[in-house]
mmCIF file of C-alpha atoms in Angstrom:
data_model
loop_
_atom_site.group_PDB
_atom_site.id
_atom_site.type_symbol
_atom_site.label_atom_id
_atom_site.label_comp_id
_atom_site.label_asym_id
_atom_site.label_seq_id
_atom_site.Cartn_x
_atom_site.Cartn_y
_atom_site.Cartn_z
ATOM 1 C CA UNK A 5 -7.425 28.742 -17.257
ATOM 2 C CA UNK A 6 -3.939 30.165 -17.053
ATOM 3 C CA UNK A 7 -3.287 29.242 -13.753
ATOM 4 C CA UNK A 8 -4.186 25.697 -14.183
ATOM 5 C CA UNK A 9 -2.244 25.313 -17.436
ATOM 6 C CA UNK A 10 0.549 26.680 -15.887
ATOM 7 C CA UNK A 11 -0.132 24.329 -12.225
ATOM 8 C CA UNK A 12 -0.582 21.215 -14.378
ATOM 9 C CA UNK A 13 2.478 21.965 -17.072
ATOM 10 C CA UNK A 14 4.893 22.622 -14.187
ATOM 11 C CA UNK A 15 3.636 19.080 -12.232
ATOM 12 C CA UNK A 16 3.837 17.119 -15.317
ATOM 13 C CA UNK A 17 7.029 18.171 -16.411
ATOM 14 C CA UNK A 18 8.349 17.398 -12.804
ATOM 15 C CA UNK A 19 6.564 13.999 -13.065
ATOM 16 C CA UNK A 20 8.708 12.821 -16.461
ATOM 17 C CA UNK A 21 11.793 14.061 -14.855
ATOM 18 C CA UNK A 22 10.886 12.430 -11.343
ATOM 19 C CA UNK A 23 10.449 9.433 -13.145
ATOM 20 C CA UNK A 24 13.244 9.454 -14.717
ATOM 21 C CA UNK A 25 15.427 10.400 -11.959
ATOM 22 C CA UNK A 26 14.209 7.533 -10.027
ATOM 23 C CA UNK A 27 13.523 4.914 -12.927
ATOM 24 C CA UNK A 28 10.397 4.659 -11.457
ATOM 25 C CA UNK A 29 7.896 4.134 -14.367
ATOM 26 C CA UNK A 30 4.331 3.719 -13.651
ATOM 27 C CA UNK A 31 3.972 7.551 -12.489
ATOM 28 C CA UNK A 32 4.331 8.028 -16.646
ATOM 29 C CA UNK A 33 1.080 6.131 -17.196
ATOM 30 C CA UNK A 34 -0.639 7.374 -13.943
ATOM 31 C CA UNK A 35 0.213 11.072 -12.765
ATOM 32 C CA UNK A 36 1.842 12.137 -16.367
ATOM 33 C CA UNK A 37 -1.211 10.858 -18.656
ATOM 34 C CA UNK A 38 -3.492 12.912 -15.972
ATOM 35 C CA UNK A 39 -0.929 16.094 -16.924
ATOM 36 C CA UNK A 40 -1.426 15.492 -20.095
ATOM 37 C CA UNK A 41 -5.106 15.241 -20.245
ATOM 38 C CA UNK A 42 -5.932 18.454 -18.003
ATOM 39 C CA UNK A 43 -3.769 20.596 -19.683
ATOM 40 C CA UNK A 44 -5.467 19.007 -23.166
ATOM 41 C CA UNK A 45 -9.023 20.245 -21.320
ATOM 42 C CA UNK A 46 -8.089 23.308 -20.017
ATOM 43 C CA UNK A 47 -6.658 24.195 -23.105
ATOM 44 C CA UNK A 48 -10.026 23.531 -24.637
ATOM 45 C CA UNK A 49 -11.783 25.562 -21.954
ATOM 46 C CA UNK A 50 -9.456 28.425 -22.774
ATOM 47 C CA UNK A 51 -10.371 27.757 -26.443
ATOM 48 C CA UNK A 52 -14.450 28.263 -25.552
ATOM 49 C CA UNK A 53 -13.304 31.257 -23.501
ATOM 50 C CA UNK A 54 -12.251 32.764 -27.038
ATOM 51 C CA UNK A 55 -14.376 31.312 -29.360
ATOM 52 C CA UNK A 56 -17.567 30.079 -27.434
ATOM 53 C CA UNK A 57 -19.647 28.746 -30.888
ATOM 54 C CA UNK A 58 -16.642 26.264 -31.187
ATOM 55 C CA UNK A 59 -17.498 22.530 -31.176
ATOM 56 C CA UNK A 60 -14.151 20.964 -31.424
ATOM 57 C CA UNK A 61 -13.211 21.486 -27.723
ATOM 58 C CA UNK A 62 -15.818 19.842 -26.061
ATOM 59 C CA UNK A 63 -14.345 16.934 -27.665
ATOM 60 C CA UNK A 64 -11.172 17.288 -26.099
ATOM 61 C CA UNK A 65 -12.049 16.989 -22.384
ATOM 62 C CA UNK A 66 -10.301 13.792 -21.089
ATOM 63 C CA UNK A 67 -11.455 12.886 -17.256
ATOM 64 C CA UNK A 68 -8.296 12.320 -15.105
ATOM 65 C CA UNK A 69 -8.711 8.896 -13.732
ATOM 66 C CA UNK A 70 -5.047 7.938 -14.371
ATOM 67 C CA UNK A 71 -3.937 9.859 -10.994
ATOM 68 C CA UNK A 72 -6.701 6.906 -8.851
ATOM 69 C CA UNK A 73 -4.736 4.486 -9.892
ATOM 70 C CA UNK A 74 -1.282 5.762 -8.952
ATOM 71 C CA UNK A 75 -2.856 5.697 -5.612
ATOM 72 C CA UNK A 76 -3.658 2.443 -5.688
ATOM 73 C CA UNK A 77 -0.029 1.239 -6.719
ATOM 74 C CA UNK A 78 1.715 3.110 -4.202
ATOM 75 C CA UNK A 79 -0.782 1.937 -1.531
ATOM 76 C CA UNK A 80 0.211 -1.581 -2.621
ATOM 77 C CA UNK A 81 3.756 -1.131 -2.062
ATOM 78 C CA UNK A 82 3.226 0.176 1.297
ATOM 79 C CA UNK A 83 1.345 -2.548 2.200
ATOM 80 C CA UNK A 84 3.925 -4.754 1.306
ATOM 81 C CA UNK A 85 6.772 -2.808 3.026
ATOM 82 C CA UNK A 86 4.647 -2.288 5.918
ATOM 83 C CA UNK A 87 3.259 -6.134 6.368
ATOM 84 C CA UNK A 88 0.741 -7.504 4.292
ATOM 85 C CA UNK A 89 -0.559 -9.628 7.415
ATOM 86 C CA UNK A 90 -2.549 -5.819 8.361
ATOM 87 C CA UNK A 91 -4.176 -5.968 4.882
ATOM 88 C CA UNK A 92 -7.105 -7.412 4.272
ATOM 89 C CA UNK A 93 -6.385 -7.405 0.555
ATOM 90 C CA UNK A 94 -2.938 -8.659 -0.368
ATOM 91 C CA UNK A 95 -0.582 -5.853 -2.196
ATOM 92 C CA UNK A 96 -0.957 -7.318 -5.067
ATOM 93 C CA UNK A 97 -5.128 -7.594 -5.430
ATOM 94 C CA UNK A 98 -5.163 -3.944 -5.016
ATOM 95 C CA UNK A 99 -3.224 -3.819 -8.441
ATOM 96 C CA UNK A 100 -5.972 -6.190 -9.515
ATOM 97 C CA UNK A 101 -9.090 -5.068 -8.324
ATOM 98 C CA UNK A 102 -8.846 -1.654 -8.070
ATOM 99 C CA UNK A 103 -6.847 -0.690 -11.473
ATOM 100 C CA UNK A 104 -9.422 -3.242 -13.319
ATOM 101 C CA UNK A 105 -12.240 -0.869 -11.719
ATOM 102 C CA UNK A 106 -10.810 2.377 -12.755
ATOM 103 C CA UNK A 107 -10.246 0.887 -16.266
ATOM 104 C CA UNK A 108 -13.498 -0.236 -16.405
ATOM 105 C CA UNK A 109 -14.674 3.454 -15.267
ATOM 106 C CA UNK A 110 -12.398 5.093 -18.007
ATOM 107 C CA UNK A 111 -13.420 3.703 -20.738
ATOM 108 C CA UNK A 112 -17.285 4.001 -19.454
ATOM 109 C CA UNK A 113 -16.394 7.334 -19.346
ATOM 110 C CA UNK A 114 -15.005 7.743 -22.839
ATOM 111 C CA UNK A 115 -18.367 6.118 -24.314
ATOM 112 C CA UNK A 116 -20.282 8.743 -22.761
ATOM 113 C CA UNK A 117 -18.127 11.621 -23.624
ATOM 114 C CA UNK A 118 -18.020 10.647 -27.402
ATOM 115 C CA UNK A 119 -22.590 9.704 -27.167
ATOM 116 C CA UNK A 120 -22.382 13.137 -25.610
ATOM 117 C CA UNK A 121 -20.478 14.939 -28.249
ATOM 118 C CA UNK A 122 -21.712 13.205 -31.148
ATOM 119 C CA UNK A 123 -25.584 13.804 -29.913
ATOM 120 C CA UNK A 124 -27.452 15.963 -32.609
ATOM 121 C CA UNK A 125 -30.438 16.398 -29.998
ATOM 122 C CA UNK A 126 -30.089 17.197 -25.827
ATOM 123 C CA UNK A 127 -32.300 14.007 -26.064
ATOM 124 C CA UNK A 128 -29.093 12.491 -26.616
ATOM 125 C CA UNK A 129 -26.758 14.731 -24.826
ATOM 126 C CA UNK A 130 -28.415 13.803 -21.840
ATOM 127 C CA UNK A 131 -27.901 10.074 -23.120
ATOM 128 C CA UNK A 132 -24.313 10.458 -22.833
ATOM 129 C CA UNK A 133 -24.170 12.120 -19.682
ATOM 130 C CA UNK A 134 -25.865 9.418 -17.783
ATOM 131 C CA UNK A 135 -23.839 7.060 -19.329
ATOM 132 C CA UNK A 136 -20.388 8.760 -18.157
ATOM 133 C CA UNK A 137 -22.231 9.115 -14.905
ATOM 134 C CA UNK A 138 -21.882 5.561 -14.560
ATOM 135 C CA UNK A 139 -18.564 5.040 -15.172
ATOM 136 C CA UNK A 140 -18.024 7.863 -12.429
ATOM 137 C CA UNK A 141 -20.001 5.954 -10.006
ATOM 138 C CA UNK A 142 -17.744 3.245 -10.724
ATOM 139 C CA UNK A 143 -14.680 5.214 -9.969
ATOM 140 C CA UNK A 144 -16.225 6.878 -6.849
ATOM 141 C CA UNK A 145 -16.997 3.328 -5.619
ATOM 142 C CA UNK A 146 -14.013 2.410 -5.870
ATOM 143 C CA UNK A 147 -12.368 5.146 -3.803
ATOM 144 C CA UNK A 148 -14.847 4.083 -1.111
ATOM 145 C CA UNK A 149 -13.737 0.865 -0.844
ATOM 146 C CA UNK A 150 -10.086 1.848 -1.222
ATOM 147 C CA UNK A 151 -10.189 4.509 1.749
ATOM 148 C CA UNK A 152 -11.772 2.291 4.088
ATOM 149 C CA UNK A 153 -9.933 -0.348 3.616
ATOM 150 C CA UNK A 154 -6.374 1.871 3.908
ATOM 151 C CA UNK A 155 -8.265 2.692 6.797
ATOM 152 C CA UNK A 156 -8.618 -0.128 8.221
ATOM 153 C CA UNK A 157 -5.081 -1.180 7.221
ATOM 154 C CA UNK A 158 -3.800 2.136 9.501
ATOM 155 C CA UNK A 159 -5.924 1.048 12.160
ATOM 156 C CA UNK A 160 -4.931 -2.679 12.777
ATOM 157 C CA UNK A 161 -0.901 -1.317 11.881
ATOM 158 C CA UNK A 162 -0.715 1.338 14.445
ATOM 159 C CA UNK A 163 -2.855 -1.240 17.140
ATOM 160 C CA UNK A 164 -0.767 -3.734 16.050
ATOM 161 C CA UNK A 165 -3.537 -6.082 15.439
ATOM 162 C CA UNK A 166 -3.039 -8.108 12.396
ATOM 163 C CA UNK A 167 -5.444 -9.954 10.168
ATOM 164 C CA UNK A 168 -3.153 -13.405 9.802
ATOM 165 C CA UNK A 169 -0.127 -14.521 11.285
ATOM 166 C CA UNK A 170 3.205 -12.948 9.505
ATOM 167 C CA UNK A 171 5.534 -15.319 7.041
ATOM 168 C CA UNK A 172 8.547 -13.749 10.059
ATOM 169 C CA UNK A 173 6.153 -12.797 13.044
ATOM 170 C CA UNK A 174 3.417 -10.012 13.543
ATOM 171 C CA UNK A 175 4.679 -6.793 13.784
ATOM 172 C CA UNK A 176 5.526 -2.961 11.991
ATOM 173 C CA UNK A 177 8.346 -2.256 10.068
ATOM 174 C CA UNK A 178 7.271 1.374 9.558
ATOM 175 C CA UNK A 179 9.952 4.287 8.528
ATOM 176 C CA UNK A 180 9.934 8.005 8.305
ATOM 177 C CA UNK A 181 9.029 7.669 4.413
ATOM 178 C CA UNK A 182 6.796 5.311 4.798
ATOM 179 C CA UNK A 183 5.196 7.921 7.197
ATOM 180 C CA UNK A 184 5.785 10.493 4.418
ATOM 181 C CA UNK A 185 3.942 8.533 1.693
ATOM 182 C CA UNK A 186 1.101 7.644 3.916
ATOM 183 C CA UNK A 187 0.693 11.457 4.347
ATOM 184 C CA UNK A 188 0.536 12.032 0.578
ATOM 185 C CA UNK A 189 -1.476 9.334 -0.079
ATOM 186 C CA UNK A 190 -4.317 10.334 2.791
ATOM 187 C CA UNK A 191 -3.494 14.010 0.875
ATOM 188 C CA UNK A 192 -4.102 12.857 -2.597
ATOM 189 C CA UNK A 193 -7.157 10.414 -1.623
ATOM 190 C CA UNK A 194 -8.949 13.737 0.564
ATOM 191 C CA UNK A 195 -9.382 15.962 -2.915
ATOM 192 C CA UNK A 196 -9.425 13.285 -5.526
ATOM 193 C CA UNK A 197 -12.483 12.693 -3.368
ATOM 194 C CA UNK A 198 -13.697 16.072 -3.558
ATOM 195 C CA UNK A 199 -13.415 15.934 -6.971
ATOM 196 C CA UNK A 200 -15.037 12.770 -7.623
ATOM 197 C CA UNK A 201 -17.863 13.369 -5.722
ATOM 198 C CA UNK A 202 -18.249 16.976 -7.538
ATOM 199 C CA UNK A 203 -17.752 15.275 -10.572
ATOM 200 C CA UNK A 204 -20.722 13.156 -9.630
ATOM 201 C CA UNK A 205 -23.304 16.016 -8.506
ATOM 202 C CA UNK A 206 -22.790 18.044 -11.913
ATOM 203 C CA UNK A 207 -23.495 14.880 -14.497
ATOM 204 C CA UNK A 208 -26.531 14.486 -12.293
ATOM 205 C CA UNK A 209 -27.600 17.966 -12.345
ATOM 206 C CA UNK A 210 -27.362 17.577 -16.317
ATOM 207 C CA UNK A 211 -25.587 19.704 -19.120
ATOM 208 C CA UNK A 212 -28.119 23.077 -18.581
ATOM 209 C CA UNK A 213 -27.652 22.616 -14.414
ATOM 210 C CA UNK A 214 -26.355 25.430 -12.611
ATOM 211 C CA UNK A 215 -23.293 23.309 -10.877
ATOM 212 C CA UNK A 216 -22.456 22.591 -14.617
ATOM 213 C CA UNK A 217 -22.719 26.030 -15.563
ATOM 214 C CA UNK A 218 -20.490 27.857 -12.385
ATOM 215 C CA UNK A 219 -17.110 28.329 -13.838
ATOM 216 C CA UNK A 220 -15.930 29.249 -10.222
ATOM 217 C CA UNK A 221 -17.385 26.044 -8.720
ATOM 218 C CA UNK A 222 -15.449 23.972 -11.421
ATOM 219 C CA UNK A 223 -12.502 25.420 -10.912
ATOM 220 C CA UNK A 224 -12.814 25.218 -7.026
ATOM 221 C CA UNK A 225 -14.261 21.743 -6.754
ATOM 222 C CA UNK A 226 -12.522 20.145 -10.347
ATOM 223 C CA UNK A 227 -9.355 21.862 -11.210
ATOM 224 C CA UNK A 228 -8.119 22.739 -7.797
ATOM 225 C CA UNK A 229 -8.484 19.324 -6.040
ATOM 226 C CA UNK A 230 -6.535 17.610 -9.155
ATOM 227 C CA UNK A 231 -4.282 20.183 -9.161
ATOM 228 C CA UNK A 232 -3.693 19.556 -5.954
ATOM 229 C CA UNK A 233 -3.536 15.826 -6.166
ATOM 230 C CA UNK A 234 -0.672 16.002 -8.686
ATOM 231 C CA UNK A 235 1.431 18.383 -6.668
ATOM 232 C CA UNK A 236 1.387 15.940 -3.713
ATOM 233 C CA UNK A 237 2.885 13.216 -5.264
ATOM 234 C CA UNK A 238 5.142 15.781 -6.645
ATOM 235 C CA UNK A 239 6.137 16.289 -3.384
ATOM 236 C CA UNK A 240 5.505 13.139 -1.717
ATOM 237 C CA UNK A 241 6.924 11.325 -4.298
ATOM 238 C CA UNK A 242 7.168 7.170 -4.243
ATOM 239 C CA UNK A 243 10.154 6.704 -6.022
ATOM 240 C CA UNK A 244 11.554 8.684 -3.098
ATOM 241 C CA UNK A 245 9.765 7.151 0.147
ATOM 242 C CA UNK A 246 8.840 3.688 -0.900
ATOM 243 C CA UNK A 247 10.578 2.775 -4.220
ATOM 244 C CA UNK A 248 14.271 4.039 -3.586
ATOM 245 C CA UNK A 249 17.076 2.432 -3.976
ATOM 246 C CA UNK A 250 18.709 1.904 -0.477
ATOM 247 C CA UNK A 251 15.692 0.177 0.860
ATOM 248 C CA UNK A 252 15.910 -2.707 3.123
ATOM 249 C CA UNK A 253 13.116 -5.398 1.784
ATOM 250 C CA UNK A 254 11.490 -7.334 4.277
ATOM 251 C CA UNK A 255 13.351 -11.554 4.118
ATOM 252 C CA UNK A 256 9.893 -12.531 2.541
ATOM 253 C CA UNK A 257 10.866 -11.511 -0.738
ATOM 254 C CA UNK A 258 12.776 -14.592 -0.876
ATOM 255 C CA UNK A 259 9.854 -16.693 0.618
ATOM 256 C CA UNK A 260 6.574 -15.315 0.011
ATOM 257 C CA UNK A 261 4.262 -16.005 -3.052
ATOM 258 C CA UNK A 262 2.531 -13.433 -2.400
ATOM 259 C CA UNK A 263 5.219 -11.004 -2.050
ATOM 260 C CA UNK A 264 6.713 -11.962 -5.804
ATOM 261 C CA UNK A 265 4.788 -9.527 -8.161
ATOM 262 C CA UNK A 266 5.556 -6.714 -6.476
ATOM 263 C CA UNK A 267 9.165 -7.673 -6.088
ATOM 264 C CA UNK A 268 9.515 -8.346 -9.964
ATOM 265 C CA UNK A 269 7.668 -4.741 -10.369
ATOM 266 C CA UNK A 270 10.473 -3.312 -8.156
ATOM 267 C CA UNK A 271 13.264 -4.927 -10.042
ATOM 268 C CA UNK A 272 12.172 -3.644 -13.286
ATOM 269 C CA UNK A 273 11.946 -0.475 -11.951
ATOM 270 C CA UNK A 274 15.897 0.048 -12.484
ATOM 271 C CA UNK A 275 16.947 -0.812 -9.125
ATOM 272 C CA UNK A 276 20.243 -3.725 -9.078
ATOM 273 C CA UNK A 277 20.703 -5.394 -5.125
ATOM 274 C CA UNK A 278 19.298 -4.703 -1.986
ATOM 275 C CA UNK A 279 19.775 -5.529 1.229
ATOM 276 C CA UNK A 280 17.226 -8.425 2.241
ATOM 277 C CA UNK A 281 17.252 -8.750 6.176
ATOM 278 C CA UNK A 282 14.628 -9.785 8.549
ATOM 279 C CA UNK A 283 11.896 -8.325 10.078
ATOM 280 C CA UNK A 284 12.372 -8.071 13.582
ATOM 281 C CA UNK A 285 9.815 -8.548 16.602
ATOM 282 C CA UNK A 286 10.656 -5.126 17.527
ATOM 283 C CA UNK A 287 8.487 -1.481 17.761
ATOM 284 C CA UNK A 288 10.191 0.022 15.214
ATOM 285 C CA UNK A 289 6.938 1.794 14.780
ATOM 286 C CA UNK A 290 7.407 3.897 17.593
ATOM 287 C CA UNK A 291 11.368 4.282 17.396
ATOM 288 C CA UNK A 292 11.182 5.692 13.903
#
């Protein structure tokens, strides 16, 4: 428990500076909120640890689901920088879709948690379990259908095979931090997985299962991978690769419809002018 307190103190702390440093706020609601709530759990596991017959911190676990959906803001903004044309969703539907699904999956979650702790029977324990097990199914489908469509969107880029012709031309405007970001997305995706589908295998087991039970399992297959996670975009972090200041935006930010919310988002983010120039026909890909 003391390594993880001290793993996800030291991450979150560099996550409110980070985003301060780089006016860059969404990382407060995404990777700081999943701080928060891990070091609020572990804190209650350390609290069974010494008092075991205590009630009061089962109530406290919160399930990190805030950290998904940094992933799936950051992978909108490199679609966008990279070409939307290679997308089959638009940057901005992956704001849409996929934060309305881990919403959705949260609060799910929540119900079950509080039908689990308020149970006065397993009966109804078991209730809640199921019913966070839903919301966890939710979340775990949704990281399907996010990885294979990144997938898909790494594919057609690096084959150069868009899905629609580009506002300026088909082709890659791909940098060394865009690189960089991909990495700690693929990173951060790889043991939020883990995690998810661990997640998924211990509700079903139930509360008296033995994957429920093994402390070492949890903190191998729960703490670690989140842990992890966090650290990555720690390291890898957007407001750094994708969201700094001295970016050149692609000339459809003064065109494209499409293009709009994300530019807005970027504005607000603290940044004044940039450079708008076009994209050229060229294999920047490769150069870079």
């Amino acid at each position: 428990c003391y390594i993880f307190l001290g793993l996800f103190g030291i991450s979150t702390i560099l996550h409110i500076g980070q985003a301060v440093w780089y006016r860059l706020w969404f990382p407060l609601w995404t990777a700081v909120l999943c701080g928060i709530g891990e070091l609020v759990g572990w804190s209650a596991r350390l609290w069974c640890a010494i008092d075991p017959m205590a009630d009061d911190p089962f109530l406290m676990h919160i399930v990190p689901t805030f950290l998904v959906a940094a992933n799936f803001v950051i992978l909108g903004r490199v679609i966008y920088l990279v070409g939307p044309e290679y997308s089959r969703l638009s940057p901005a539907w992956y704001g849409k879709a996929f934060l309305s699904a881990d919403l959705v999956a949260l609060v799910i979650q929540a119900v079950g948690g509080g039908m689990a702790s308020s149970a006065d029977d397993h009966a109804g324990s078991e209730r809640g379990a199921q019913v966070m097990l839903v919301g966890i199914g939710i979340q775990f489908a949704a990281l399907v259908i996010y990885s294979i469509l990144a997938t898909e969107f790494l594919v057609r880029v690096y084959t150069d095979r868009p899905m629609r012709r580009a506002n300026f031309g088909s082709h890659v405007n791909m940098d060394e931090k865009i690189k960089m970001m991909i990495t700690g997305l693929i990173i951060s995706a790889v043991f939020l997985f883990i995690r998810t589908v661990y997640r998924t295998i211990e509700l079903t087991d139930g509360w008296d299962g033995t994957i429920i039970t093994n402390q070492a399992l949890f903190n191998w297959c729960d703490g670690m991978p989140i842990s992890v996670a966090m650290l990555t975009l720690n390291a890898f972090h957007p407001g750094r690769l994708v969201y700094n200041k001295d970016r050149v935006l692609p000339q459809r930010d003064l065109h494209s419809r499409e293009a709009a919310p994300l530019s807005m988002h970027y504005n607000m983010e603290g940044s004044s002018t940039y450079k708008l120039v076009p994209r050229y026909a060229s294999n920047a890909f490769n150069s870079a």
